[in-house]
mmCIF file of C-alpha atoms in Angstrom:
data_model
loop_
_atom_site.group_PDB
_atom_site.id
_atom_site.type_symbol
_atom_site.label_atom_id
_atom_site.label_comp_id
_atom_site.label_asym_id
_atom_site.label_seq_id
_atom_site.Cartn_x
_atom_site.Cartn_y
_atom_site.Cartn_z
ATOM 1 C CA ASP N 1 -184.767 -102.136 60.997
ATOM 2 C CA ALA N 2 -182.490 -99.214 61.680
ATOM 3 C CA LYS N 3 -179.865 -98.807 58.971
ATOM 4 C CA THR N 4 -176.227 -97.810 58.918
ATOM 5 C CA THR N 5 -174.289 -95.714 56.424
ATOM 6 C CA GLN N 6 -170.594 -96.252 55.808
ATOM 7 C CA PRO N 7 -168.154 -94.927 53.214
ATOM 8 C CA ASN N 8 -167.645 -97.374 50.377
ATOM 9 C CA SER N 9 -163.876 -97.393 50.764
ATOM 10 C CA MET N 10 -160.991 -95.984 52.769
ATOM 11 C CA GLU N 11 -157.234 -96.183 52.533
ATOM 12 C CA SER N 12 -154.532 -96.166 55.127
ATOM 13 C CA ASN N 13 -150.824 -96.651 55.473
ATOM 14 C CA GLU N 14 -149.329 -99.438 57.491
ATOM 15 C CA GLU N 15 -148.713 -98.662 61.171
ATOM 16 C CA GLU N 16 -150.953 -95.590 61.075
ATOM 17 C CA PRO N 17 -154.265 -95.332 62.929
ATOM 18 C CA VAL N 18 -157.474 -95.847 60.982
ATOM 19 C CA HIS N 19 -160.839 -94.341 61.864
ATOM 20 C CA LEU N 20 -163.773 -96.024 60.166
ATOM 21 C CA PRO N 21 -166.991 -94.009 60.517
ATOM 22 C CA CYS N 22 -170.567 -95.230 60.657
ATOM 23 C CA ASN N 23 -173.779 -93.231 60.753
ATOM 24 C CA HIS N 24 -176.909 -94.707 62.312
ATOM 25 C CA SER N 25 -179.242 -91.790 62.812
ATOM 26 C CA THR N 26 -182.348 -93.979 63.311
ATOM 27 C CA ILE N 27 -180.818 -96.119 66.031
ATOM 28 C CA SER N 28 -183.185 -97.055 68.826
ATOM 29 C CA GLY N 29 -182.392 -97.128 72.491
ATOM 30 C CA THR N 30 -182.065 -100.920 72.579
ATOM 31 C CA ASP N 31 -179.858 -101.314 69.496
ATOM 32 C CA TYR N 32 -176.316 -102.510 70.004
ATOM 33 C CA ILE N 33 -173.637 -101.357 67.559
ATOM 34 C CA HIS N 34 -171.595 -104.231 66.186
ATOM 35 C CA TRP N 35 -168.570 -104.270 63.922
ATOM 36 C CA TYR N 36 -167.490 -107.237 61.873
ATOM 37 C CA ARG N 37 -164.836 -107.556 59.242
ATOM 38 C CA GLN N 38 -164.421 -109.912 56.324
ATOM 39 C CA LEU N 39 -160.967 -110.779 55.133
ATOM 40 C CA PRO N 40 -160.567 -111.936 51.522
ATOM 41 C CA SER N 41 -161.963 -115.426 50.927
ATOM 42 C CA GLN N 42 -163.141 -115.795 54.524
ATOM 43 C CA GLY N 43 -166.326 -115.517 56.491
ATOM 44 C CA PRO N 44 -166.958 -112.383 58.550
ATOM 45 C CA GLU N 45 -165.397 -112.194 61.979
ATOM 46 C CA TYR N 46 -166.499 -110.255 65.024
ATOM 47 C CA VAL N 47 -164.467 -107.194 65.882
ATOM 48 C CA ILE N 48 -166.220 -105.333 68.675
ATOM 49 C CA HIS N 49 -169.587 -104.134 69.903
ATOM 50 C CA GLY N 50 -171.044 -101.536 72.243
ATOM 51 C CA LEU N 51 -174.221 -99.887 73.443
ATOM 52 C CA THR N 52 -173.460 -96.455 74.864
ATOM 53 C CA SER N 53 -169.944 -96.326 76.237
ATOM 54 C CA ASN N 54 -166.701 -96.495 74.314
ATOM 55 C CA VAL N 55 -165.221 -99.983 74.188
ATOM 56 C CA ASN N 56 -161.731 -101.381 73.775
ATOM 57 C CA ASN N 57 -160.507 -104.873 73.024
ATOM 58 C CA ARG N 58 -157.389 -106.451 71.635
ATOM 59 C CA MET N 59 -158.451 -105.824 68.048
ATOM 60 C CA ALA N 60 -159.851 -102.309 68.069
ATOM 61 C CA SER N 61 -161.643 -99.514 69.888
ATOM 62 C CA LEU N 62 -165.197 -98.370 69.377
ATOM 63 C CA ALA N 63 -166.082 -94.737 69.949
ATOM 64 C CA ILE N 64 -169.806 -94.031 70.215
ATOM 65 C CA ALA N 65 -171.188 -90.522 69.893
ATOM 66 C CA GLU N 66 -173.079 -89.192 72.865
ATOM 67 C CA ASP N 67 -176.355 -89.128 70.920
ATOM 68 C CA ARG N 68 -175.531 -92.612 69.519
ATOM 69 C CA LYS N 69 -176.292 -91.498 65.988
ATOM 70 C CA SER N 70 -172.784 -92.310 64.853
ATOM 71 C CA SER N 71 -169.811 -94.408 65.851
ATOM 72 C CA THR N 72 -166.204 -94.893 64.820
ATOM 73 C CA LEU N 73 -164.137 -98.048 64.719
ATOM 74 C CA ILE N 74 -160.529 -97.301 65.499
ATOM 75 C CA LEU N 75 -157.656 -99.526 64.475
ATOM 76 C CA HIS N 76 -154.741 -98.097 66.408
ATOM 77 C CA ARG N 77 -151.969 -99.330 64.115
ATOM 78 C CA ALA N 78 -153.092 -100.724 60.805
ATOM 79 C CA THR N 79 -151.311 -103.754 59.426
ATOM 80 C CA LEU N 80 -151.555 -105.355 56.023
ATOM 81 C CA ARG N 81 -153.641 -108.089 57.644
ATOM 82 C CA ASP N 82 -156.277 -105.490 58.505
ATOM 83 C CA ALA N 83 -157.166 -105.021 54.837
ATOM 84 C CA ALA N 84 -160.768 -106.190 54.728
ATOM 85 C CA VAL N 85 -164.378 -105.145 54.381
ATOM 86 C CA TYR N 86 -165.634 -103.658 57.650
ATOM 87 C CA TYR N 87 -169.306 -103.856 58.476
ATOM 88 C CA CYS N 88 -171.113 -101.637 60.963
ATOM 89 C CA ILE N 89 -174.314 -103.349 62.075
ATOM 90 C CA LEU N 90 -177.109 -102.581 64.486
ATOM 91 C CA ARG N 91 -178.397 -105.478 66.540
ATOM 92 C CA THR N 92 -181.841 -105.198 68.017
ATOM 93 C CA ALA N 93 -181.957 -106.490 71.550
ATOM 94 C CA GLY N 94 -185.621 -107.396 71.591
ATOM 95 C CA GLY N 95 -188.834 -107.903 69.652
ATOM 96 C CA THR N 96 -189.239 -110.075 66.576
ATOM 97 C CA SER N 97 -185.851 -109.015 65.248
ATOM 98 C CA TYR N 98 -184.090 -110.258 68.341
ATOM 99 C CA GLY N 99 -180.613 -111.429 67.574
ATOM 100 C CA LYS N 100 -180.636 -110.865 63.841
ATOM 101 C CA LEU N 101 -177.815 -108.958 62.210
ATOM 102 C CA THR N 102 -178.451 -107.056 58.990
ATOM 103 C CA PHE N 103 -175.251 -106.502 57.033
ATOM 104 C CA GLY N 104 -174.875 -103.517 54.712
ATOM 105 C CA GLN N 105 -172.224 -103.136 52.015
ATOM 106 C CA GLY N 106 -169.506 -102.159 54.434
ATOM 107 C CA THR N 107 -166.295 -100.191 53.960
ATOM 108 C CA ILE N 108 -163.443 -101.659 51.964
ATOM 109 C CA LEU N 109 -160.228 -100.825 53.820
ATOM 110 C CA THR N 110 -157.019 -100.840 51.820
ATOM 111 C CA VAL N 111 -153.746 -100.736 53.754
ATOM 112 C CA HIS N 112 -150.643 -99.610 51.912
ATOM 113 C CA PRO N 113 -147.147 -100.811 52.917
ATOM 114 C CA ASP Z 1 -160.424 -128.016 63.059
ATOM 115 C CA ALA Z 2 -162.845 -125.192 62.340
ATOM 116 C CA ASP Z 3 -165.600 -124.537 64.874
ATOM 117 C CA VAL Z 4 -168.144 -124.022 62.082
ATOM 118 C CA THR Z 5 -167.763 -126.359 59.126
ATOM 119 C CA GLN Z 6 -169.575 -126.040 55.837
ATOM 120 C CA THR Z 7 -169.817 -128.679 53.121
ATOM 121 C CA PRO Z 8 -169.355 -128.588 50.234
ATOM 122 C CA ARG Z 9 -166.986 -125.634 49.912
ATOM 123 C CA ASN Z 10 -167.597 -125.395 46.194
ATOM 124 C CA ARG Z 11 -170.384 -126.780 44.056
ATOM 125 C CA ILE Z 12 -171.387 -126.363 40.445
ATOM 126 C CA THR Z 13 -174.831 -127.570 39.480
ATOM 127 C CA LYS Z 14 -177.461 -127.171 36.813
ATOM 128 C CA THR Z 15 -180.771 -125.357 36.815
ATOM 129 C CA GLY Z 16 -183.528 -127.437 38.365
ATOM 130 C CA LYS Z 17 -181.297 -129.665 40.465
ATOM 131 C CA ARG Z 18 -181.784 -130.073 44.198
ATOM 132 C CA ILE Z 19 -178.857 -128.941 46.281
ATOM 133 C CA MET Z 20 -178.139 -129.238 49.983
ATOM 134 C CA LEU Z 21 -175.523 -127.242 51.834
ATOM 135 C CA GLU Z 22 -174.604 -128.570 55.239
ATOM 136 C CA CYS Z 23 -173.325 -126.846 58.330
ATOM 137 C CA SER Z 24 -172.057 -128.358 61.541
ATOM 138 C CA GLN Z 25 -170.645 -126.666 64.611
ATOM 139 C CA THR Z 26 -168.681 -127.704 67.648
ATOM 140 C CA LYS Z 27 -169.248 -124.550 69.692
ATOM 141 C CA GLY Z 28 -172.309 -125.870 71.513
ATOM 142 C CA HIS Z 29 -174.378 -122.911 70.364
ATOM 143 C CA ASP Z 30 -178.154 -123.030 70.131
ATOM 144 C CA ARG Z 31 -178.490 -120.431 67.408
ATOM 145 C CA MET Z 32 -177.617 -121.043 63.766
ATOM 146 C CA TYR Z 33 -178.006 -118.923 60.647
ATOM 147 C CA TRP Z 34 -177.701 -119.122 56.887
ATOM 148 C CA TYR Z 35 -176.591 -116.033 54.961
ATOM 149 C CA ARG Z 36 -176.005 -115.427 51.301
ATOM 150 C CA GLN Z 37 -173.444 -113.020 49.846
ATOM 151 C CA ASP Z 38 -173.471 -111.684 46.299
ATOM 152 C CA PRO Z 39 -170.530 -109.838 44.699
ATOM 153 C CA GLY Z 40 -170.243 -106.268 45.953
ATOM 154 C CA LEU Z 41 -173.043 -106.730 48.441
ATOM 155 C CA GLY Z 42 -173.195 -107.455 52.117
ATOM 156 C CA LEU Z 43 -174.678 -110.578 53.632
ATOM 157 C CA ARG Z 44 -178.399 -111.238 53.551
ATOM 158 C CA LEU Z 45 -180.112 -113.527 56.021
ATOM 159 C CA ILE Z 46 -181.942 -116.511 54.524
ATOM 160 C CA TYR Z 47 -183.082 -118.514 57.557
ATOM 161 C CA TYR Z 48 -182.235 -118.680 61.219
ATOM 162 C CA SER Z 49 -182.885 -121.099 64.045
ATOM 163 C CA PHE Z 50 -182.729 -120.273 67.745
ATOM 164 C CA ASP Z 51 -183.026 -123.914 68.790
ATOM 165 C CA VAL Z 52 -183.823 -127.301 67.279
ATOM 166 C CA LYS Z 53 -187.579 -126.671 67.278
ATOM 167 C CA ASP Z 54 -187.402 -123.050 66.164
ATOM 168 C CA ILE Z 55 -186.986 -122.110 62.481
ATOM 169 C CA ASN Z 56 -187.520 -118.614 61.144
ATOM 170 C CA LYS Z 57 -187.456 -116.990 57.736
ATOM 171 C CA GLY Z 58 -184.986 -114.227 57.075
ATOM 172 C CA GLU Z 59 -184.976 -111.501 54.440
ATOM 173 C CA ILE Z 60 -184.717 -113.743 51.391
ATOM 174 C CA SER Z 61 -186.167 -117.180 52.178
ATOM 175 C CA ASP Z 62 -188.043 -117.735 48.911
ATOM 176 C CA GLY Z 63 -186.587 -120.668 46.980
ATOM 177 C CA TYR Z 64 -184.833 -122.060 50.064
ATOM 178 C CA SER Z 65 -185.689 -124.435 52.868
ATOM 179 C CA VAL Z 66 -183.776 -125.509 55.969
ATOM 180 C CA SER Z 67 -183.595 -128.378 58.377
ATOM 181 C CA ARG Z 68 -182.224 -128.326 61.909
ATOM 182 C CA GLN Z 69 -181.345 -131.977 62.398
ATOM 183 C CA ALA Z 70 -179.660 -131.476 65.756
ATOM 184 C CA GLN Z 71 -178.267 -128.686 67.872
ATOM 185 C CA ALA Z 72 -175.022 -128.913 65.942
ATOM 186 C CA LYS Z 73 -176.386 -129.300 62.411
ATOM 187 C CA PHE Z 74 -178.276 -126.902 60.181
ATOM 188 C CA SER Z 75 -178.701 -127.580 56.478
ATOM 189 C CA LEU Z 76 -179.876 -125.342 53.657
ATOM 190 C CA SER Z 77 -181.676 -126.776 50.626
ATOM 191 C CA LEU Z 78 -182.421 -125.403 47.208
ATOM 192 C CA GLU Z 79 -185.262 -127.594 45.959
ATOM 193 C CA SER Z 80 -184.877 -126.497 42.344
ATOM 194 C CA ALA Z 81 -181.803 -124.384 41.832
ATOM 195 C CA ILE Z 82 -181.891 -121.394 39.498
ATOM 196 C CA PRO Z 83 -179.001 -119.263 38.183
ATOM 197 C CA ASN Z 84 -179.756 -116.245 40.384
ATOM 198 C CA GLN Z 85 -179.045 -118.443 43.406
ATOM 199 C CA THR Z 86 -175.422 -118.441 42.367
ATOM 200 C CA ALA Z 87 -173.719 -116.925 45.396
ATOM 201 C CA LEU Z 88 -171.453 -117.479 48.365
ATOM 202 C CA TYR Z 89 -173.339 -118.987 51.288
ATOM 203 C CA PHE Z 90 -172.299 -118.665 54.904
ATOM 204 C CA CYS Z 91 -173.436 -120.529 57.956
ATOM 205 C CA ALA Z 92 -173.053 -118.861 61.339
ATOM 206 C CA THR Z 93 -173.703 -119.683 64.975
ATOM 207 C CA SER Z 94 -174.126 -117.704 68.154
ATOM 208 C CA GLY Z 95 -174.642 -118.288 71.814
ATOM 209 C CA SER Z 96 -176.810 -116.257 74.112
ATOM 210 C CA PHE Z 97 -177.147 -112.660 73.079
ATOM 211 C CA ALA Z 98 -177.038 -111.730 76.706
ATOM 212 C CA ASN Z 99 -173.278 -111.994 76.282
ATOM 213 C CA THR Z 100 -171.332 -110.601 73.357
ATOM 214 C CA GLY Z 101 -173.863 -111.402 70.689
ATOM 215 C CA GLU Z 102 -170.963 -112.565 68.591
ATOM 216 C CA LEU Z 103 -171.619 -114.561 65.448
ATOM 217 C CA PHE Z 104 -169.130 -117.214 64.367
ATOM 218 C CA PHE Z 105 -169.028 -117.836 60.645
ATOM 219 C CA GLY Z 106 -167.978 -120.789 58.566
ATOM 220 C CA GLU Z 107 -165.648 -120.393 55.618
ATOM 221 C CA GLY Z 108 -168.438 -120.328 53.082
ATOM 222 C CA SER Z 109 -169.867 -122.527 50.348
ATOM 223 C CA ARG Z 110 -169.564 -121.199 46.841
ATOM 224 C CA LEU Z 111 -172.500 -122.344 44.687
ATOM 225 C CA THR Z 112 -172.713 -121.894 40.933
ATOM 226 C CA VAL Z 113 -175.959 -122.696 39.150
ATOM 227 C CA LEU Z 114 -175.616 -123.029 35.398
#
């Protein structure tokens, strides 16, 4: 399975934008890029996903490099509630790995008041 | 009420005991998953089921078994628990991956094996 590389931790100030990077140099053409986050004492929750084009939703934006070897999750205005572990995951769209998500260690985001 | 419910939420048991963790969902999803999370690590897939008659091993299935009793229920069993199975266990569901591919997680079951 293609793997992702994320920084172990990042810090931000409240109400400032946050850019969380993810490298996935071995991504295949059928792999979707997914982001989940895990708040303290909770299960992971879906944030956003994309294939080739940049994506926006109410929670965040996803910027995907043209060669798809990296992506960036953008939180436009961080709040204290955004403090969590953020996981960048590749989802294979076909074959025997269809549908499975492989979580790495993620990035611990700390948001300062 | 939560869409994905796990029971028990916390359990302490002894080495060699049989333990069952249960998961039920009200989302009407066909696909269900069991993950395990250890401190400082991400989630690792134990078993997954794409429908009632389909059960598949994940990355770390040794020492675990599952049962898909119905579309809405997926249970994880430890036939003879050992201390290194102490972890936080998550159940998840998903619908068709033709859509968002979004997984919905339960709140977790914390298991301690003494």
